[in-house]
JSON list of C-alpha atoms in Angstrom, two decimals:
[
{"chain": "A", "resi": 1, "resn": "UNK", "atom": "CA", "xyz": [71.14, 93.41, 105.67]},
{"chain": "A", "resi": 2, "resn": "UNK", "atom": "CA", "xyz": [74.34, 91.17, 106.54]},
{"chain": "A", "resi": 3, "resn": "UNK", "atom": "CA", "xyz": [77.74, 91.72, 107.02]},
{"chain": "A", "resi": 4, "resn": "UNK", "atom": "CA", "xyz": [81.20, 91.67, 105.77]},
{"chain": "A", "resi": 5, "resn": "UNK", "atom": "CA", "xyz": [81.61, 88.02, 105.11]},
{"chain": "A", "resi": 6, "resn": "UNK", "atom": "CA", "xyz": [85.18, 86.41, 104.18]},
{"chain": "A", "resi": 7, "resn": "UNK", "atom": "CA", "xyz": [85.64, 83.40, 103.96]},
{"chain": "A", "resi": 8, "resn": "UNK", "atom": "CA", "xyz": [88.30, 81.01, 105.26]},
{"chain": "A", "resi": 9, "resn": "UNK", "atom": "CA", "xyz": [87.51, 82.09, 108.67]},
{"chain": "A", "resi": 10, "resn": "UNK", "atom": "CA", "xyz": [91.37, 80.03, 109.21]},
{"chain": "A", "resi": 11, "resn": "UNK", "atom": "CA", "xyz": [93.29, 78.62, 107.39]},
{"chain": "A", "resi": 12, "resn": "UNK", "atom": "CA", "xyz": [97.05, 77.49, 108.01]},
{"chain": "A", "resi": 13, "resn": "UNK", "atom": "CA", "xyz": [99.75, 77.14, 104.06]},
{"chain": "A", "resi": 14, "resn": "UNK", "atom": "CA", "xyz": [103.62, 76.03, 104.34]},
{"chain": "A", "resi": 15, "resn": "UNK", "atom": "CA", "xyz": [105.54, 78.66, 103.14]},
{"chain": "A", "resi": 16, "resn": "UNK", "atom": "CA", "xyz": [106.03, 78.88, 98.96]},
{"chain": "A", "resi": 17, "resn": "UNK", "atom": "CA", "xyz": [101.98, 77.86, 98.73]},
{"chain": "A", "resi": 18, "resn": "UNK", "atom": "CA", "xyz": [99.47, 80.56, 97.55]},
{"chain": "A", "resi": 19, "resn": "UNK", "atom": "CA", "xyz": [96.28, 80.70, 99.17]},
{"chain": "A", "resi": 20, "resn": "UNK", "atom": "CA", "xyz": [93.01, 82.44, 97.89]},
{"chain": "A", "resi": 21, "resn": "UNK", "atom": "CA", "xyz": [90.43, 84.55, 100.45]},
{"chain": "A", "resi": 22, "resn": "UNK", "atom": "CA", "xyz": [87.82, 85.96, 99.71]},
{"chain": "A", "resi": 23, "resn": "UNK", "atom": "CA", "xyz": [84.68, 88.57, 101.14]},
{"chain": "A", "resi": 24, "resn": "UNK", "atom": "CA", "xyz": [81.51, 89.36, 99.88]},
{"chain": "A", "resi": 25, "resn": "UNK", "atom": "CA", "xyz": [80.67, 93.19, 100.19]},
{"chain": "A", "resi": 26, "resn": "UNK", "atom": "CA", "xyz": [77.71, 94.90, 102.67]},
{"chain": "A", "resi": 27, "resn": "UNK", "atom": "CA", "xyz": [74.30, 94.43, 99.33]},
{"chain": "A", "resi": 28, "resn": "UNK", "atom": "CA", "xyz": [74.94, 97.54, 98.00]},
{"chain": "A", "resi": 29, "resn": "UNK", "atom": "CA", "xyz": [78.30, 98.70, 98.74]},
{"chain": "A", "resi": 30, "resn": "UNK", "atom": "CA", "xyz": [81.51, 98.43, 95.97]},
{"chain": "A", "resi": 31, "resn": "UNK", "atom": "CA", "xyz": [83.92, 99.18, 97.61]},
{"chain": "A", "resi": 32, "resn": "UNK", "atom": "CA", "xyz": [86.42, 96.41, 98.71]},
{"chain": "A", "resi": 33, "resn": "UNK", "atom": "CA", "xyz": [89.98, 97.67, 100.44]},
{"chain": "A", "resi": 34, "resn": "UNK", "atom": "CA", "xyz": [91.90, 94.58, 101.87]},
{"chain": "A", "resi": 35, "resn": "UNK", "atom": "CA", "xyz": [93.86, 95.45, 105.14]},
{"chain": "A", "resi": 36, "resn": "UNK", "atom": "CA", "xyz": [96.23, 92.95, 107.13]},
{"chain": "A", "resi": 37, "resn": "UNK", "atom": "CA", "xyz": [96.78, 93.44, 110.83]},
{"chain": "A", "resi": 38, "resn": "UNK", "atom": "CA", "xyz": [99.83, 92.08, 113.09]},
{"chain": "A", "resi": 39, "resn": "UNK", "atom": "CA", "xyz": [100.69, 92.74, 115.59]},
{"chain": "A", "resi": 40, "resn": "UNK", "atom": "CA", "xyz": [104.05, 94.27, 114.72]},
{"chain": "A", "resi": 41, "resn": "UNK", "atom": "CA", "xyz": [102.69, 96.26, 112.18]},
{"chain": "A", "resi": 42, "resn": "UNK", "atom": "CA", "xyz": [99.20, 97.25, 113.22]},
{"chain": "A", "resi": 43, "resn": "UNK", "atom": "CA", "xyz": [96.68, 97.49, 110.62]},
{"chain": "A", "resi": 44, "resn": "UNK", "atom": "CA", "xyz": [98.15, 97.82, 106.64]},
{"chain": "A", "resi": 45, "resn": "UNK", "atom": "CA", "xyz": [96.18, 99.01, 103.62]},
{"chain": "A", "resi": 46, "resn": "UNK", "atom": "CA", "xyz": [96.77, 96.35, 101.28]},
{"chain": "A", "resi": 47, "resn": "UNK", "atom": "CA", "xyz": [94.39, 97.83, 97.97]},
{"chain": "A", "resi": 48, "resn": "UNK", "atom": "CA", "xyz": [91.39, 98.62, 97.14]},
{"chain": "A", "resi": 49, "resn": "UNK", "atom": "CA", "xyz": [88.82, 97.70, 94.17]},
{"chain": "A", "resi": 50, "resn": "UNK", "atom": "CA", "xyz": [86.05, 100.06, 93.12]},
{"chain": "A", "resi": 51, "resn": "UNK", "atom": "CA", "xyz": [83.88, 98.24, 90.40]},
{"chain": "A", "resi": 52, "resn": "UNK", "atom": "CA", "xyz": [86.56, 95.40, 89.05]},
{"chain": "A", "resi": 53, "resn": "UNK", "atom": "CA", "xyz": [88.79, 98.03, 89.10]},
{"chain": "A", "resi": 54, "resn": "UNK", "atom": "CA", "xyz": [92.27, 98.23, 91.60]},
{"chain": "A", "resi": 55, "resn": "UNK", "atom": "CA", "xyz": [92.08, 101.78, 92.40]},
{"chain": "A", "resi": 56, "resn": "UNK", "atom": "CA", "xyz": [95.33, 101.49, 94.66]},
{"chain": "A", "resi": 57, "resn": "UNK", "atom": "CA", "xyz": [98.18, 99.53, 96.00]},
{"chain": "A", "resi": 58, "resn": "UNK", "atom": "CA", "xyz": [99.16, 99.27, 99.61]},
{"chain": "A", "resi": 59, "resn": "UNK", "atom": "CA", "xyz": [102.98, 98.55, 99.63]},
{"chain": "A", "resi": 60, "resn": "UNK", "atom": "CA", "xyz": [103.02, 94.89, 99.35]},
{"chain": "A", "resi": 61, "resn": "UNK", "atom": "CA", "xyz": [105.70, 92.47, 96.88]},
{"chain": "A", "resi": 62, "resn": "UNK", "atom": "CA", "xyz": [103.90, 92.05, 93.51]},
{"chain": "A", "resi": 63, "resn": "UNK", "atom": "CA", "xyz": [102.74, 88.77, 95.95]},
{"chain": "A", "resi": 64, "resn": "UNK", "atom": "CA", "xyz": [99.72, 90.16, 97.14]},
{"chain": "A", "resi": 65, "resn": "UNK", "atom": "CA", "xyz": [97.14, 90.73, 94.26]},
{"chain": "A", "resi": 66, "resn": "UNK", "atom": "CA", "xyz": [92.89, 90.68, 94.19]},
{"chain": "A", "resi": 67, "resn": "UNK", "atom": "CA", "xyz": [90.47, 91.19, 92.10]},
{"chain": "A", "resi": 68, "resn": "UNK", "atom": "CA", "xyz": [86.70, 92.18, 92.32]},
{"chain": "A", "resi": 69, "resn": "UNK", "atom": "CA", "xyz": [84.09, 90.63, 90.46]},
{"chain": "A", "resi": 70, "resn": "UNK", "atom": "CA", "xyz": [80.54, 92.51, 88.63]},
{"chain": "A", "resi": 71, "resn": "UNK", "atom": "CA", "xyz": [78.93, 91.23, 92.03]},
{"chain": "A", "resi": 72, "resn": "UNK", "atom": "CA", "xyz": [81.61, 93.72, 93.84]},
{"chain": "A", "resi": 73, "resn": "UNK", "atom": "CA", "xyz": [82.54, 89.84, 95.78]},
{"chain": "A", "resi": 74, "resn": "UNK", "atom": "CA", "xyz": [86.20, 90.20, 95.77]},
{"chain": "A", "resi": 75, "resn": "UNK", "atom": "CA", "xyz": [89.15, 87.87, 96.52]},
{"chain": "A", "resi": 76, "resn": "UNK", "atom": "CA", "xyz": [92.89, 88.68, 97.07]},
{"chain": "A", "resi": 77, "resn": "UNK", "atom": "CA", "xyz": [95.39, 86.31, 97.06]},
{"chain": "A", "resi": 78, "resn": "UNK", "atom": "CA", "xyz": [99.47, 86.00, 98.47]},
{"chain": "A", "resi": 79, "resn": "UNK", "atom": "CA", "xyz": [102.33, 83.40, 96.49]},
{"chain": "A", "resi": 80, "resn": "UNK", "atom": "CA", "xyz": [104.62, 82.02, 97.44]},
{"chain": "A", "resi": 81, "resn": "UNK", "atom": "CA", "xyz": [103.97, 82.27, 101.47]},
{"chain": "A", "resi": 82, "resn": "UNK", "atom": "CA", "xyz": [106.60, 82.98, 103.91]},
{"chain": "A", "resi": 83, "resn": "UNK", "atom": "CA", "xyz": [106.18, 82.90, 107.73]},
{"chain": "A", "resi": 84, "resn": "UNK", "atom": "CA", "xyz": [106.24, 87.43, 107.55]},
{"chain": "A", "resi": 85, "resn": "UNK", "atom": "CA", "xyz": [102.33, 86.79, 105.33]},
{"chain": "A", "resi": 86, "resn": "UNK", "atom": "CA", "xyz": [101.32, 84.84, 108.51]},
{"chain": "A", "resi": 87, "resn": "UNK", "atom": "CA", "xyz": [98.79, 87.58, 109.40]},
{"chain": "A", "resi": 88, "resn": "UNK", "atom": "CA", "xyz": [94.99, 88.38, 109.93]},
{"chain": "A", "resi": 89, "resn": "UNK", "atom": "CA", "xyz": [93.45, 90.09, 106.62]},
{"chain": "A", "resi": 90, "resn": "UNK", "atom": "CA", "xyz": [90.74, 92.12, 107.01]},
{"chain": "A", "resi": 91, "resn": "UNK", "atom": "CA", "xyz": [87.92, 93.84, 104.15]},
{"chain": "A", "resi": 92, "resn": "UNK", "atom": "CA", "xyz": [85.82, 96.32, 104.54]},
{"chain": "A", "resi": 93, "resn": "UNK", "atom": "CA", "xyz": [83.04, 97.58, 102.16]},
{"chain": "A", "resi": 94, "resn": "UNK", "atom": "CA", "xyz": [82.10, 101.10, 101.50]},
{"chain": "A", "resi": 95, "resn": "UNK", "atom": "CA", "xyz": [78.73, 102.16, 100.40]},
{"chain": "A", "resi": 96, "resn": "UNK", "atom": "CA", "xyz": [80.07, 105.41, 99.14]},
{"chain": "A", "resi": 97, "resn": "UNK", "atom": "CA", "xyz": [82.21, 106.07, 95.74]},
{"chain": "A", "resi": 98, "resn": "UNK", "atom": "CA", "xyz": [83.44, 108.58, 97.66]},
{"chain": "A", "resi": 99, "resn": "UNK", "atom": "CA", "xyz": [86.10, 108.09, 101.22]},
{"chain": "A", "resi": 100, "resn": "UNK", "atom": "CA", "xyz": [83.00, 107.16, 103.20]},
{"chain": "A", "resi": 101, "resn": "UNK", "atom": "CA", "xyz": [82.60, 105.34, 106.20]},
{"chain": "A", "resi": 102, "resn": "UNK", "atom": "CA", "xyz": [84.20, 101.57, 106.01]},
{"chain": "A", "resi": 103, "resn": "UNK", "atom": "CA", "xyz": [82.44, 99.00, 107.36]},
{"chain": "A", "resi": 104, "resn": "UNK", "atom": "CA", "xyz": [85.28, 95.77, 108.94]},
{"chain": "A", "resi": 105, "resn": "UNK", "atom": "CA", "xyz": [83.98, 91.32, 108.10]},
{"chain": "A", "resi": 106, "resn": "UNK", "atom": "CA", "xyz": [86.06, 88.96, 110.57]},
{"chain": "A", "resi": 107, "resn": "UNK", "atom": "CA", "xyz": [88.99, 88.57, 108.94]},
{"chain": "A", "resi": 108, "resn": "UNK", "atom": "CA", "xyz": [90.80, 85.25, 107.78]},
{"chain": "A", "resi": 109, "resn": "UNK", "atom": "CA", "xyz": [93.72, 84.18, 110.32]},
{"chain": "A", "resi": 110, "resn": "UNK", "atom": "CA", "xyz": [96.70, 83.11, 108.04]},
{"chain": "A", "resi": 111, "resn": "UNK", "atom": "CA", "xyz": [99.49, 80.68, 109.46]},
{"chain": "A", "resi": 112, "resn": "UNK", "atom": "CA", "xyz": [102.08, 80.39, 107.30]},
{"chain": "A", "resi": 113, "resn": "UNK", "atom": "CA", "xyz": [104.05, 77.37, 108.95]},
{"chain": "B", "resi": 1, "resn": "UNK", "atom": "CA", "xyz": [103.66, 108.82, 104.51]},
{"chain": "B", "resi": 2, "resn": "UNK", "atom": "CA", "xyz": [100.35, 109.90, 106.05]},
{"chain": "B", "resi": 3, "resn": "UNK", "atom": "CA", "xyz": [101.17, 109.09, 109.51]},
{"chain": "B", "resi": 4, "resn": "UNK", "atom": "CA", "xyz": [98.13, 108.25, 112.79]},
{"chain": "B", "resi": 5, "resn": "UNK", "atom": "CA", "xyz": [99.22, 108.15, 116.70]},
{"chain": "B", "resi": 6, "resn": "UNK", "atom": "CA", "xyz": [97.91, 107.75, 119.59]},
{"chain": "B", "resi": 7, "resn": "UNK", "atom": "CA", "xyz": [97.72, 107.73, 122.89]},
{"chain": "B", "resi": 8, "resn": "UNK", "atom": "CA", "xyz": [98.06, 106.40, 125.39]},
{"chain": "B", "resi": 9, "resn": "UNK", "atom": "CA", "xyz": [98.72, 103.20, 124.43]},
{"chain": "B", "resi": 10, "resn": "UNK", "atom": "CA", "xyz": [97.44, 101.33, 127.22]},
{"chain": "B", "resi": 11, "resn": "UNK", "atom": "CA", "xyz": [94.78, 102.23, 130.23]},
{"chain": "B", "resi": 12, "resn": "UNK", "atom": "CA", "xyz": [93.24, 100.16, 132.78]},
{"chain": "B", "resi": 13, "resn": "UNK", "atom": "CA", "xyz": [90.68, 101.72, 134.52]},
{"chain": "B", "resi": 14, "resn": "UNK", "atom": "CA", "xyz": [87.62, 100.55, 136.66]},
{"chain": "B", "resi": 15, "resn": "UNK", "atom": "CA", "xyz": [84.35, 100.40, 136.03]},
{"chain": "B", "resi": 16, "resn": "UNK", "atom": "CA", "xyz": [82.39, 103.64, 136.72]},
{"chain": "B", "resi": 17, "resn": "UNK", "atom": "CA", "xyz": [85.52, 105.96, 135.55]},
{"chain": "B", "resi": 18, "resn": "UNK", "atom": "CA", "xyz": [85.68, 108.52, 132.71]},
{"chain": "B", "resi": 19, "resn": "UNK", "atom": "CA", "xyz": [88.06, 107.65, 130.12]},
{"chain": "B", "resi": 20, "resn": "UNK", "atom": "CA", "xyz": [90.23, 109.97, 127.11]},
{"chain": "B", "resi": 21, "resn": "UNK", "atom": "CA", "xyz": [91.80, 108.32, 124.84]},
{"chain": "B", "resi": 22, "resn": "UNK", "atom": "CA", "xyz": [93.80, 110.55, 122.18]},
{"chain": "B", "resi": 23, "resn": "UNK", "atom": "CA", "xyz": [94.71, 110.30, 118.26]},
{"chain": "B", "resi": 24, "resn": "UNK", "atom": "CA", "xyz": [97.01, 112.96, 116.31]},
{"chain": "B", "resi": 25, "resn": "UNK", "atom": "CA", "xyz": [97.21, 112.42, 112.11]},
{"chain": "B", "resi": 26, "resn": "UNK", "atom": "CA", "xyz": [98.78, 113.42, 109.62]},
{"chain": "B", "resi": 27, "resn": "UNK", "atom": "CA", "xyz": [96.47, 112.80, 106.52]},
{"chain": "B", "resi": 28, "resn": "UNK", "atom": "CA", "xyz": [97.11, 114.30, 103.01]},
{"chain": "B", "resi": 29, "resn": "UNK", "atom": "CA", "xyz": [94.20, 115.38, 101.31]},
{"chain": "B", "resi": 30, "resn": "UNK", "atom": "CA", "xyz": [92.88, 114.90, 105.06]},
{"chain": "B", "resi": 31, "resn": "UNK", "atom": "CA", "xyz": [89.02, 113.76, 104.53]},
{"chain": "B", "resi": 32, "resn": "UNK", "atom": "CA", "xyz": [88.12, 112.72, 107.89]},
{"chain": "B", "resi": 33, "resn": "UNK", "atom": "CA", "xyz": [88.87, 111.22, 111.37]},
{"chain": "B", "resi": 34, "resn": "UNK", "atom": "CA", "xyz": [87.01, 107.34, 111.92]},
{"chain": "B", "resi": 35, "resn": "UNK", "atom": "CA", "xyz": [87.34, 105.29, 115.10]},
{"chain": "B", "resi": 36, "resn": "UNK", "atom": "CA", "xyz": [86.82, 101.94, 115.82]},
{"chain": "B", "resi": 37, "resn": "UNK", "atom": "CA", "xyz": [86.88, 99.11, 118.62]},
{"chain": "B", "resi": 38, "resn": "UNK", "atom": "CA", "xyz": [88.31, 95.91, 117.60]},
{"chain": "B", "resi": 39, "resn": "UNK", "atom": "CA", "xyz": [87.78, 92.97, 120.49]},
{"chain": "B", "resi": 40, "resn": "UNK", "atom": "CA", "xyz": [89.10, 89.30, 119.24]},
{"chain": "B", "resi": 41, "resn": "UNK", "atom": "CA", "xyz": [87.52, 90.16, 116.29]},
{"chain": "B", "resi": 42, "resn": "UNK", "atom": "CA", "xyz": [86.91, 92.64, 113.18]},
{"chain": "B", "resi": 43, "resn": "UNK", "atom": "CA", "xyz": [86.66, 96.05, 114.22]},
{"chain": "B", "resi": 44, "resn": "UNK", "atom": "CA", "xyz": [83.55, 97.18, 114.91]},
{"chain": "B", "resi": 45, "resn": "UNK", "atom": "CA", "xyz": [82.89, 101.53, 113.83]},
{"chain": "B", "resi": 46, "resn": "UNK", "atom": "CA", "xyz": [82.31, 104.59, 116.15]},
{"chain": "B", "resi": 47, "resn": "UNK", "atom": "CA", "xyz": [82.09, 106.64, 114.98]},
{"chain": "B", "resi": 48, "resn": "UNK", "atom": "CA", "xyz": [83.21, 109.39, 111.76]},
{"chain": "B", "resi": 49, "resn": "UNK", "atom": "CA", "xyz": [84.26, 112.97, 111.54]},
{"chain": "B", "resi": 50, "resn": "UNK", "atom": "CA", "xyz": [84.52, 115.22, 109.21]},
{"chain": "B", "resi": 51, "resn": "UNK", "atom": "CA", "xyz": [82.74, 118.59, 110.30]},
{"chain": "B", "resi": 52, "resn": "UNK", "atom": "CA", "xyz": [85.58, 119.75, 113.68]},
{"chain": "B", "resi": 53, "resn": "UNK", "atom": "CA", "xyz": [84.40, 121.17, 116.76]},
{"chain": "B", "resi": 54, "resn": "UNK", "atom": "CA", "xyz": [81.14, 119.03, 116.22]},
{"chain": "B", "resi": 55, "resn": "UNK", "atom": "CA", "xyz": [81.20, 116.22, 118.46]},
{"chain": "B", "resi": 56, "resn": "UNK", "atom": "CA", "xyz": [79.21, 112.82, 118.10]},
{"chain": "B", "resi": 57, "resn": "UNK", "atom": "CA", "xyz": [78.05, 110.69, 120.91]},
{"chain": "B", "resi": 58, "resn": "UNK", "atom": "CA", "xyz": [76.73, 106.93, 120.91]},
{"chain": "B", "resi": 59, "resn": "UNK", "atom": "CA", "xyz": [75.46, 106.47, 124.51]},
{"chain": "B", "resi": 60, "resn": "UNK", "atom": "CA", "xyz": [78.54, 106.90, 126.82]},
{"chain": "B", "resi": 61, "resn": "UNK", "atom": "CA", "xyz": [80.45, 106.77, 123.60]},
{"chain": "B", "resi": 62, "resn": "UNK", "atom": "CA", "xyz": [81.26, 110.41, 122.33]},
{"chain": "B", "resi": 63, "resn": "UNK", "atom": "CA", "xyz": [84.21, 112.18, 120.01]},
{"chain": "B", "resi": 64, "resn": "UNK", "atom": "CA", "xyz": [84.83, 114.87, 118.52]},
{"chain": "B", "resi": 65, "resn": "UNK", "atom": "CA", "xyz": [87.78, 116.59, 115.48]},
{"chain": "B", "resi": 66, "resn": "UNK", "atom": "CA", "xyz": [89.99, 119.75, 115.60]},
{"chain": "B", "resi": 67, "resn": "UNK", "atom": "CA", "xyz": [91.10, 119.25, 112.43]},
{"chain": "B", "resi": 68, "resn": "UNK", "atom": "CA", "xyz": [93.73, 122.00, 113.06]},
{"chain": "B", "resi": 69, "resn": "UNK", "atom": "CA", "xyz": [95.29, 121.04, 115.70]},
{"chain": "B", "resi": 70, "resn": "UNK", "atom": "CA", "xyz": [94.99, 117.61, 113.81]},
{"chain": "B", "resi": 71, "resn": "UNK", "atom": "CA", "xyz": [93.41, 115.77, 116.13]},
{"chain": "B", "resi": 72, "resn": "UNK", "atom": "CA", "xyz": [90.56, 114.22, 117.95]},
{"chain": "B", "resi": 73, "resn": "UNK", "atom": "CA", "xyz": [89.27, 112.42, 121.57]},
{"chain": "B", "resi": 74, "resn": "UNK", "atom": "CA", "xyz": [87.29, 109.19, 121.76]},
{"chain": "B", "resi": 75, "resn": "UNK", "atom": "CA", "xyz": [85.58, 110.01, 126.01]},
{"chain": "B", "resi": 76, "resn": "UNK", "atom": "CA", "xyz": [84.08, 106.75, 127.29]},
{"chain": "B", "resi": 77, "resn": "UNK", "atom": "CA", "xyz": [81.58, 107.60, 130.78]},
{"chain": "B", "resi": 78, "resn": "UNK", "atom": "CA", "xyz": [80.81, 105.26, 133.26]},
{"chain": "B", "resi": 79, "resn": "UNK", "atom": "CA", "xyz": [83.26, 102.46, 132.10]},
{"chain": "B", "resi": 80, "resn": "UNK", "atom": "CA", "xyz": [82.03, 99.25, 131.78]},
{"chain": "B", "resi": 81, "resn": "UNK", "atom": "CA", "xyz": [83.83, 95.96, 131.60]},
{"chain": "B", "resi": 82, "resn": "UNK", "atom": "CA", "xyz": [82.27, 95.55, 128.21]},
{"chain": "B", "resi": 83, "resn": "UNK", "atom": "CA", "xyz": [83.91, 97.46, 126.96]},
{"chain": "B", "resi": 84, "resn": "UNK", "atom": "CA", "xyz": [87.75, 96.37, 127.19]},
{"chain": "B", "resi": 85, "resn": "UNK", "atom": "CA", "xyz": [88.36, 96.09, 124.01]},
{"chain": "B", "resi": 86, "resn": "UNK", "atom": "CA", "xyz": [91.44, 97.64, 121.03]},
{"chain": "B", "resi": 87, "resn": "UNK", "atom": "CA", "xyz": [90.50, 101.44, 120.00]},
{"chain": "B", "resi": 88, "resn": "UNK", "atom": "CA", "xyz": [91.83, 102.48, 116.87]},
{"chain": "B", "resi": 89, "resn": "UNK", "atom": "CA", "xyz": [90.86, 105.45, 115.30]},
{"chain": "B", "resi": 90, "resn": "UNK", "atom": "CA", "xyz": [92.20, 105.83, 111.34]},
{"chain": "B", "resi": 91, "resn": "UNK", "atom": "CA", "xyz": [92.54, 108.95, 108.32]},
{"chain": "B", "resi": 92, "resn": "UNK", "atom": "CA", "xyz": [91.12, 108.67, 105.64]},
{"chain": "B", "resi": 93, "resn": "UNK", "atom": "CA", "xyz": [92.18, 110.92, 102.85]},
{"chain": "B", "resi": 94, "resn": "UNK", "atom": "CA", "xyz": [89.94, 112.52, 100.41]},
{"chain": "B", "resi": 95, "resn": "UNK", "atom": "CA", "xyz": [89.24, 109.97, 96.99]},
{"chain": "B", "resi": 96, "resn": "UNK", "atom": "CA", "xyz": [91.04, 110.03, 94.04]},
{"chain": "B", "resi": 97, "resn": "UNK", "atom": "CA", "xyz": [94.57, 109.77, 92.87]},
{"chain": "B", "resi": 98, "resn": "UNK", "atom": "CA", "xyz": [96.94, 106.82, 95.80]},
{"chain": "B", "resi": 99, "resn": "UNK", "atom": "CA", "xyz": [93.99, 107.51, 97.77]},
{"chain": "B", "resi": 100, "resn": "UNK", "atom": "CA", "xyz": [90.95, 105.41, 97.22]},
{"chain": "B", "resi": 101, "resn": "UNK", "atom": "CA", "xyz": [89.29, 103.21, 99.89]},
{"chain": "B", "resi": 102, "resn": "UNK", "atom": "CA", "xyz": [93.57, 103.70, 102.71]},
{"chain": "B", "resi": 103, "resn": "UNK", "atom": "CA", "xyz": [92.28, 104.66, 106.00]},
{"chain": "B", "resi": 104, "resn": "UNK", "atom": "CA", "xyz": [95.79, 104.94, 107.38]},
{"chain": "B", "resi": 105, "resn": "UNK", "atom": "CA", "xyz": [95.07, 103.99, 111.66]},
{"chain": "B", "resi": 106, "resn": "UNK", "atom": "CA", "xyz": [96.94, 104.53, 114.41]},
{"chain": "B", "resi": 107, "resn": "UNK", "atom": "CA", "xyz": [98.72, 101.57, 116.76]},
{"chain": "B", "resi": 108, "resn": "UNK", "atom": "CA", "xyz": [95.44, 101.04, 118.26]},
{"chain": "B", "resi": 109, "resn": "UNK", "atom": "CA", "xyz": [94.18, 102.22, 122.25]},
{"chain": "B", "resi": 110, "resn": "UNK", "atom": "CA", "xyz": [94.45, 98.73, 124.87]},
{"chain": "B", "resi": 111, "resn": "UNK", "atom": "CA", "xyz": [91.44, 99.79, 127.58]},
{"chain": "B", "resi": 112, "resn": "UNK", "atom": "CA", "xyz": [90.93, 97.46, 130.18]},
{"chain": "B", "resi": 113, "resn": "UNK", "atom": "CA", "xyz": [88.21, 98.18, 132.18]},
{"chain": "B", "resi": 114, "resn": "UNK", "atom": "CA", "xyz": [87.89, 95.40, 135.48]},
{"chain": "B", "resi": 115, "resn": "UNK", "atom": "CA", "xyz": [85.13, 95.22, 138.21]}
]
């Protein structure tokens, strides 16, 4: 069974631009969570989607948004990029609706210059 | 606010040594504790612990959860250079309300195994 896939793997953007990252969960998994990983803050929860609905959101500004499609694929969008948005963005999928183990994709390395 | 603390933050050992990594947590409506291994890529799932006192094992790795004292340990016996990585633990609450899908991670323990 294929794992979680994320595209693109690497991205360089300039301040003020916006970016869209994509995540395809493991087949059959319907819950997708997004995390931001930086050296200073570690792994921090962004949001979680299930059946096209955002059920939870972390403490990030409104510039960070996302959505989930009917096939469980998810996208996250960051508008008006700032230098501090440079990070590894990871998505994780879970089989169970209720508090199941999460499996991570390879991540998208975003660099904002 | 939920909090997960790992210790030590870094550890240097030689091949063949046994190591114990610690993880303490304060997670509202706690359900499970997860361990991940992260090399220069995405975290790889190791264990999910939900019940107290029941050891989970996978090869040379084992882990146990103490829900009374709110901590977990990850043991690695007969370490190998391939065990060098960052080990992350994360607390997972029961689903519902503002808890869906939210893992709270510790800072990680950087393990370096020398030949």
